[in-house]
Amino acid sequence: MMDLTPSEAQRMLRHSAERFIAEHYDQAARRHAMQDPMGFKRENWRKLADLGWLGLPFPEEVGGFGGGPVEVAILMEEFGRGLATEPYLSTVLLAGTLIAECGTQEQQMVLLPAIINGERLLSFAHYESDARAGLSEIHTVAQADNQGWMLHGRKMAVLDAVSADVHMVSARLPDVQGAGLALFLVPKDAAGVRLRDAPRLGGGRVAELTFERTLLPPDARLGTGGDVLPAIEGVVDRAIAALCAEAAGMMRSMFDATLDYTKVRKQFDRPLAANQVIRHRLADMYVQCEEARAMAARAALPVGADSDSTQRSLAASGAKVKVGRCARNVAEQAVQLHGAMGVTDELDLGLYFKRLLVFEALFGSVDYHLQRHAKLFGNSRSE
C-alpha cells in the first residue's frame, strides 16, 4: 500500500505557501494585481523567485529544487485558494518544463536559470483554431532558409503572452520529412509578430498571436531534432494535474466563504445554516471539495516525466473530468447560497466562479477528456 503521508519538506512547503497567500493576496491586493496591464504584479513574481518556487520542478544542476508533481500540486492548491494570477503555469510548468526536457544543454543552462531567478517570462503558444481536435492539430509552419527559419501561422488563447519576454511556439516543418512538430523560441519584439491581448475571466491575460514571415535565427529551434509532440503531451498532462490541484484550492475557498456566510445571514430570525436543507447542500459541497482534492492528488502521482504515457494520460483525463464536474457543482451552489450577491463585484466569489469556468475550458473540456479517457482505457484493455 502506498504511503501518502506528506513528508516534512512537503508540510513546510504547504505552510510557507499558506502564509505567503495570506500575507499577499487579500481582496484589495488581488484586485489591484488584476488591474495591472500585465495581469499580475512583478514584485510578487520576484518574491516567488526569492522563495525558490520558480525552480521547484527543475533539476538541481540548473539551480532548481528537484521537486516533483506532488510538490507542484501543493503549491498550485494554495495558489488556487488565493486566486493568484502570476504566470506560473505558462512560464514554469509549460515552457520551462519543455526547455528542461527538449532543450539542448546550452539552452537549458541559459534559459532555466533566468526563469528560476525570475528574470525571464515565457508563454506557450500551441493551440490553434481547431484545438478541440487535440494537441496534434497544428498548422503553423516553420520553413528553413539561408538565414535560419521563417515562421508563419496563428495561435489562439495564449496564456500570459502580453507579459512574456519569449514565446515558445509549436510549428510543423514541411521541408523536413518525418520531423513532426518542433518548438521555436520567438522574442516578443521579433519582426512579424502581432499580439492581440484581452483580460481572462477570473484574472490574468490571454492573447492571440499571429506570425507573418517572422524570421528567426538558426538556434531559435528548441533542441536538436525529432518530433516534440510526445513531450508536449506529457507536459500538458502534468499541467492538467497541477490545474486540478489549483481548482481544488479555489473550490475550498468558495466553500469556506459560503459556510461563513450561511452562519451570519439570517432569514426569519434564524441563520441560513440552521436550515436542514442548507446543511445538506453544504455537506454535499464539502464532499465534492474533498473528492476533487483526492483526484488531484491521485493525478499527481503517475505524471512524472518517466511514467507510463497511457497511465499518465488516463490519470490526467480522469482528474479533469471529476474535478471539472465537482467544480461546476460547488461553484453553482456557492453562488446560489449567496443569493444575488454571488456574482457581484463586491465579492471575490464571482472571481472564483469565473476562474473555475476557465479551468473547465483549459486543455480540453470535460466532454473531451471523458472521450479521451474512454478511448485510452479501451486501448489499454485490448493490449
Coordinates of C-alpha atoms in Angstrom, one line a residue:
M1 CA 0.0 0.0 0.0
M2 CA 1.3 3.4 -1.0
D3 CA 2.1 5.8 1.9
L4 CA 0.5 9.2 1.1
T5 CA 1.6 10.9 4.3
P6 CA 3.3 14.2 3.4
S7 CA 7.0 14.5 4.1
E8 CA 8.4 17.1 6.4
A9 CA 9.6 19.1 3.3
Q10 CA 6.1 18.9 1.8
R11 CA 4.5 20.1 5.0
M12 CA 6.9 23.0 5.2
L13 CA 6.1 23.9 1.6
R14 CA 2.4 24.0 2.3
H15 CA 2.9 26.0 5.4
S16 CA 5.1 28.6 3.6
A17 CA 2.6 28.8 0.7
E18 CA -0.4 29.3 3.1
R19 CA 1.5 32.1 4.9
F20 CA 2.5 33.8 1.6
I21 CA -1.0 33.7 0.2
A22 CA -2.5 35.1 3.5
E23 CA 0.0 38.0 3.5
H24 CA 0.0 39.0 -0.2
Y25 CA -3.5 38.0 -1.6
D26 CA -6.1 39.8 0.4
Q27 CA -9.1 41.2 -1.6
A28 CA -7.6 44.6 -2.2
A29 CA -4.2 43.3 -3.4
R30 CA -5.8 40.7 -5.6
R31 CA -8.0 43.2 -7.4
H32 CA -5.1 45.7 -7.7
A33 CA -3.0 43.0 -9.4
M34 CA -5.8 42.1 -11.8
Q35 CA -6.0 45.7 -12.9
D36 CA -2.3 45.7 -13.9
P37 CA -1.7 45.7 -17.7
M38 CA 0.4 42.5 -17.3
G39 CA -2.4 40.8 -15.2
F40 CA -0.2 40.5 -12.1
K41 CA 2.4 42.3 -10.1
R42 CA 6.1 41.9 -10.9
E43 CA 7.0 42.3 -7.2
N44 CA 5.1 39.2 -6.4
W45 CA 6.9 37.3 -9.1
R46 CA 10.2 38.4 -7.7
K47 CA 9.1 37.1 -4.3
L48 CA 8.2 33.7 -5.8
A49 CA 11.7 33.6 -7.2
D50 CA 13.2 34.6 -3.8
L51 CA 11.3 31.7 -2.1
G52 CA 12.7 29.3 -4.7
W53 CA 9.3 28.3 -6.0
L54 CA 10.1 29.2 -9.6
G55 CA 12.7 26.5 -9.5
L56 CA 10.6 23.9 -7.8
P57 CA 10.2 21.4 -10.7
F58 CA 13.7 21.8 -12.2
P59 CA 16.8 19.8 -11.5
E60 CA 19.4 21.0 -9.1
E61 CA 22.0 21.1 -11.8
V62 CA 20.4 24.3 -13.2
G63 CA 19.6 25.8 -9.8
G64 CA 16.3 24.2 -9.2
F65 CA 15.0 22.2 -6.3
G66 CA 14.3 18.9 -8.0
G67 CA 10.6 18.8 -6.8
G68 CA 8.0 16.5 -8.4
P69 CA 4.4 16.7 -9.4
V70 CA 3.2 16.3 -5.7
E71 CA 5.2 19.4 -4.6
V72 CA 3.9 21.3 -7.6
A73 CA 0.3 20.3 -6.7
I74 CA 0.8 21.5 -3.1
L75 CA 1.9 24.9 -4.4
M76 CA -0.8 25.1 -7.0
E77 CA -3.6 24.3 -4.5
E78 CA -2.5 27.2 -2.3
F79 CA -2.3 29.5 -5.4
G80 CA -5.9 28.5 -6.2
R81 CA -7.0 29.4 -2.7
G82 CA -5.5 32.8 -3.1
L83 CA -6.6 33.2 -6.7
A84 CA -3.1 34.1 -7.7
T85 CA -2.7 35.5 -11.2
E86 CA 1.1 35.1 -11.7
P87 CA 2.1 33.2 -14.9
Y88 CA 3.4 30.2 -13.0
L89 CA 1.6 27.8 -15.3
S90 CA 2.8 29.3 -18.6
T91 CA 6.4 30.1 -17.7
V92 CA 7.4 27.3 -15.3
L93 CA 5.1 24.4 -15.8
L94 CA 4.7 24.6 -19.6
A95 CA 7.5 26.5 -21.3
G96 CA 10.1 25.9 -18.6
T97 CA 9.4 22.2 -18.4
L98 CA 9.6 21.8 -22.2
I99 CA 13.0 23.5 -22.1
A100 CA 14.2 21.1 -19.4
E101 CA 13.0 18.1 -21.4
C102 CA 13.7 19.1 -25.0
G103 CA 16.3 21.8 -25.0
T104 CA 20.0 21.4 -25.6
Q105 CA 22.3 21.6 -22.7
E106 CA 23.3 25.1 -23.7
Q107 CA 19.7 26.2 -24.0
Q108 CA 18.9 24.7 -20.6
M109 CA 21.9 26.4 -18.9
V110 CA 21.0 29.8 -20.3
L111 CA 17.2 29.8 -20.1
L112 CA 16.3 27.8 -17.0
P113 CA 18.4 29.9 -14.5
A114 CA 16.8 33.0 -16.0
I115 CA 13.4 31.5 -15.3
I116 CA 14.3 30.3 -11.8
N117 CA 15.7 33.8 -10.9
G118 CA 12.5 35.5 -12.2
E119 CA 14.4 37.4 -14.9
R120 CA 12.6 35.9 -17.9
L121 CA 8.9 35.1 -18.6
L122 CA 7.7 32.8 -21.3
S123 CA 4.4 31.9 -22.9
F124 CA 3.5 28.6 -24.5
A125 CA 1.8 29.2 -27.9
H126 CA 0.5 25.9 -29.1
Y127 CA -3.3 25.8 -29.6
E128 CA -4.9 27.0 -32.8
S129 CA -8.5 27.5 -34.1
D130 CA -9.3 23.7 -34.3
A131 CA -7.8 22.9 -30.9
R132 CA -10.8 20.7 -30.0
A133 CA -9.3 18.1 -32.3
G134 CA -6.3 17.6 -30.0
L135 CA -2.7 18.6 -29.5
S136 CA -1.6 17.3 -32.9
E137 CA -3.8 19.7 -34.9
I138 CA -1.1 22.3 -35.7
H139 CA -0.9 24.2 -39.0
T140 CA 1.7 26.9 -38.1
V141 CA 4.8 26.2 -40.3
A142 CA 8.5 26.9 -40.0
Q143 CA 10.5 26.8 -43.1
A144 CA 14.3 26.7 -43.2
D145 CA 16.2 29.3 -45.3
N146 CA 19.7 30.5 -45.5
Q147 CA 19.2 32.9 -42.6
G148 CA 17.6 30.4 -40.2
W149 CA 13.8 29.9 -40.0
M150 CA 10.7 31.7 -41.3
L151 CA 7.6 31.2 -39.1
H152 CA 4.0 31.7 -40.3
G153 CA 0.7 31.0 -38.5
R154 CA -1.6 32.0 -35.8
K155 CA -2.0 30.8 -32.2
M156 CA -5.1 31.2 -30.1
A157 CA -5.7 31.6 -26.3
V158 CA -2.1 32.0 -25.4
L159 CA -1.9 32.4 -21.6
D160 CA 0.1 35.4 -20.3
A161 CA 1.6 36.3 -23.7
V162 CA 1.5 40.0 -23.1
S163 CA 4.0 39.7 -20.2
A164 CA 6.2 37.1 -21.9
D165 CA 9.8 38.0 -23.0
V166 CA 9.8 35.0 -25.2
H167 CA 7.1 33.0 -26.9
M168 CA 7.6 29.2 -27.2
V169 CA 5.8 28.4 -30.5
S170 CA 5.0 25.0 -31.9
A171 CA 5.2 24.6 -35.7
R172 CA 5.4 22.0 -38.4
L173 CA 8.5 21.6 -40.6
P174 CA 7.1 20.9 -44.1
D175 CA 10.6 20.7 -45.6
V176 CA 11.8 18.0 -43.2
Q177 CA 10.3 14.6 -43.8
G178 CA 9.1 12.8 -40.7
A179 CA 10.1 15.7 -38.4
G180 CA 6.6 16.2 -37.0
L181 CA 6.3 19.2 -34.6
A182 CA 9.1 21.4 -33.5
L183 CA 9.3 24.2 -30.9
F184 CA 10.8 27.7 -31.5
L185 CA 11.8 30.4 -29.2
V186 CA 10.4 33.7 -30.5
P187 CA 11.4 37.0 -28.9
K188 CA 8.4 39.2 -28.1
D189 CA 9.8 42.1 -30.3
A190 CA 10.6 39.9 -33.3
A191 CA 9.5 41.4 -36.7
G192 CA 6.3 39.9 -38.0
V193 CA 4.8 39.1 -34.5
R194 CA 1.4 40.6 -33.8
L195 CA -0.3 40.3 -30.4
R196 CA -3.9 40.9 -29.6
D197 CA -4.4 40.9 -25.8
A198 CA -7.5 40.6 -23.6
P199 CA -8.3 40.0 -19.9
R200 CA -9.0 36.4 -18.8
L201 CA -12.0 35.5 -16.7
G202 CA -11.1 35.5 -13.1
G203 CA -7.8 37.3 -13.6
G204 CA -4.7 37.1 -15.8
R205 CA -4.4 37.8 -19.5
V206 CA -4.8 35.8 -22.7
A207 CA -3.8 36.7 -26.3
E208 CA -3.9 35.8 -29.9
L209 CA -0.5 35.6 -31.6
T210 CA 0.0 36.0 -35.3
F211 CA 3.3 35.3 -37.1
E212 CA 3.7 36.7 -40.6
R213 CA 7.0 35.8 -42.2
T214 CA 8.7 36.0 -38.8
L215 CA 12.5 35.5 -39.3
L216 CA 14.3 33.6 -36.6
P217 CA 18.0 32.6 -36.3
P218 CA 19.1 29.0 -36.7
D219 CA 19.4 28.5 -33.0
A220 CA 15.8 29.5 -32.3
R221 CA 14.7 25.9 -32.6
L222 CA 14.4 24.2 -29.2
G223 CA 16.5 21.0 -29.1
T224 CA 18.4 19.3 -32.0
G225 CA 15.6 17.5 -33.8
G226 CA 12.9 14.9 -33.5
D227 CA 9.1 15.2 -33.0
V228 CA 8.3 17.1 -29.8
L229 CA 4.6 16.1 -29.8
P230 CA 5.2 13.3 -27.2
A231 CA 6.9 15.7 -24.9
I232 CA 4.1 18.3 -25.3
E233 CA 1.5 15.7 -24.5
G234 CA 3.4 14.7 -21.3
V235 CA 3.9 18.3 -20.2
V236 CA 0.2 19.1 -20.8
D237 CA -0.9 16.1 -18.8
R238 CA 1.2 17.3 -15.9
A239 CA -0.2 20.8 -16.3
I240 CA -3.7 19.4 -16.1
A241 CA -2.8 17.6 -12.9
A242 CA -1.5 20.9 -11.5
L243 CA -4.6 22.8 -12.6
C244 CA -6.8 20.2 -10.9
A245 CA -5.0 21.0 -7.7
E246 CA -5.4 24.7 -8.2
A247 CA -9.1 24.2 -8.9
A248 CA -9.4 22.2 -5.6
G249 CA -8.0 25.1 -3.8
M250 CA -10.4 27.5 -5.4
M251 CA -13.3 25.2 -4.5
R252 CA -12.3 25.1 -0.9
S253 CA -12.1 28.9 -0.7
M254 CA -15.6 29.1 -2.2
F255 CA -16.9 26.5 0.3
D256 CA -15.3 28.3 3.3
A257 CA -16.8 31.6 2.2
T258 CA -20.2 30.1 1.7
L259 CA -20.1 28.3 5.1
D260 CA -19.2 31.6 6.9
Y261 CA -22.0 33.5 5.0
T262 CA -24.7 31.0 5.9
K263 CA -23.8 31.2 9.6
V264 CA -24.3 35.0 9.7
R265 CA -27.0 35.6 7.1
K266 CA -30.4 35.4 8.8
Q267 CA -33.9 34.7 7.5
F268 CA -36.9 34.7 9.8
D269 CA -34.6 35.4 12.7
R270 CA -32.5 32.3 12.1
P271 CA -29.2 31.8 10.4
L272 CA -29.4 30.1 7.0
A273 CA -27.1 27.3 8.3
A274 CA -29.8 26.4 10.8
N275 CA -32.0 25.1 7.9
Q276 CA -31.5 21.4 7.4
V277 CA -31.7 21.7 3.6
I278 CA -28.9 24.2 3.6
R279 CA -26.9 21.9 5.8
H280 CA -27.3 19.1 3.3
R281 CA -26.2 21.3 0.5
L282 CA -23.1 22.4 2.5
A283 CA -22.3 18.8 3.2
D284 CA -22.5 17.9 -0.5
M285 CA -20.2 20.8 -1.3
Y286 CA -17.7 19.7 1.3
V287 CA -17.7 16.1 0.0
Q288 CA -17.2 17.4 -3.6
C289 CA -14.3 19.6 -2.4
E290 CA -12.6 16.5 -0.8
E291 CA -13.3 14.4 -3.9
A292 CA -11.7 17.0 -6.1
R293 CA -8.7 17.2 -3.8
A294 CA -8.2 13.5 -3.7
M295 CA -8.5 13.2 -7.6
A296 CA -5.9 16.0 -8.0
A297 CA -3.6 14.1 -5.6
R298 CA -4.1 10.9 -7.5
A299 CA -3.4 12.6 -10.8
A300 CA -0.1 14.0 -9.5
L301 CA 1.3 10.6 -8.6
P302 CA 1.6 8.9 -12.1
V303 CA 2.5 12.0 -14.2
G304 CA 6.3 12.1 -13.8
A305 CA 8.5 12.6 -16.8
D306 CA 9.5 8.9 -16.8
S307 CA 6.0 7.5 -16.1
D308 CA 4.0 5.3 -18.5
S309 CA 2.3 7.6 -21.0
T310 CA -1.0 5.7 -21.0
Q311 CA -1.4 5.7 -17.3
R312 CA -0.3 9.3 -17.1
S313 CA -2.9 10.4 -19.6
L314 CA -5.6 8.3 -18.0
A315 CA -4.9 9.9 -14.7
A316 CA -4.9 13.4 -16.1
S317 CA -8.1 13.0 -18.1
G318 CA -9.9 11.2 -15.3
A319 CA -9.0 14.0 -12.9
K320 CA -10.1 16.7 -15.4
V321 CA -13.5 15.1 -15.7
K322 CA -14.1 14.5 -12.0
V323 CA -12.7 17.8 -10.8
G324 CA -14.5 19.7 -13.6
R325 CA -17.8 18.3 -12.6
C326 CA -17.3 18.9 -8.9
A327 CA -16.0 22.4 -9.5
R328 CA -19.2 23.3 -11.5
N329 CA -21.4 22.0 -8.7
V330 CA -19.6 23.7 -5.9
A331 CA -19.4 27.0 -7.8
E332 CA -23.1 26.9 -8.6
Q333 CA -24.1 26.1 -5.1
A334 CA -21.9 28.8 -3.6
V335 CA -23.4 31.4 -5.9
Q336 CA -26.9 30.3 -5.2
L337 CA -26.5 30.2 -1.4
H338 CA -25.1 33.8 -1.5
G339 CA -28.1 34.9 -3.5
A340 CA -27.8 37.8 -5.9
M341 CA -24.5 38.8 -4.2
G342 CA -22.7 35.7 -5.5
V343 CA -21.8 37.3 -8.8
T344 CA -21.3 41.0 -7.8
D345 CA -18.0 42.8 -7.9
E346 CA -18.1 43.3 -4.2
L347 CA -17.4 39.6 -3.5
D348 CA -14.4 37.6 -4.6
L349 CA -16.8 34.7 -5.1
G350 CA -17.6 35.8 -8.6
L351 CA -13.9 35.8 -9.5
Y352 CA -13.5 32.2 -8.2
F353 CA -16.6 31.2 -10.2
K354 CA -15.2 32.7 -13.4
R355 CA -11.7 31.2 -12.9
L356 CA -13.3 27.8 -12.5
L357 CA -15.1 28.3 -15.8
V358 CA -11.7 28.9 -17.4
F359 CA -10.4 25.7 -15.7
E360 CA -13.1 23.7 -17.4
A361 CA -12.0 25.0 -20.8
L362 CA -8.2 24.9 -20.4
F363 CA -6.5 21.9 -22.2
G364 CA -9.8 20.4 -23.3
S365 CA -13.3 20.4 -21.9
V366 CA -14.8 17.8 -19.6
D367 CA -16.6 16.1 -22.5
Y368 CA -13.3 16.0 -24.5
H369 CA -11.4 14.3 -21.6
L370 CA -14.3 11.9 -20.9
Q371 CA -14.0 10.7 -24.5
R372 CA -10.2 10.6 -24.3
H373 CA -10.3 8.6 -21.1
A374 CA -12.7 6.1 -22.6
K375 CA -10.5 5.7 -25.7
L376 CA -7.3 5.3 -23.7
F377 CA -9.0 2.8 -21.3
G378 CA -10.4 0.8 -24.2
N379 CA -7.0 0.6 -25.9
S380 CA -5.2 -0.4 -22.7
R381 CA -7.7 -3.2 -22.1
S382 CA -7.3 -4.6 -25.6
E383 CA -3.5 -4.8 -25.4

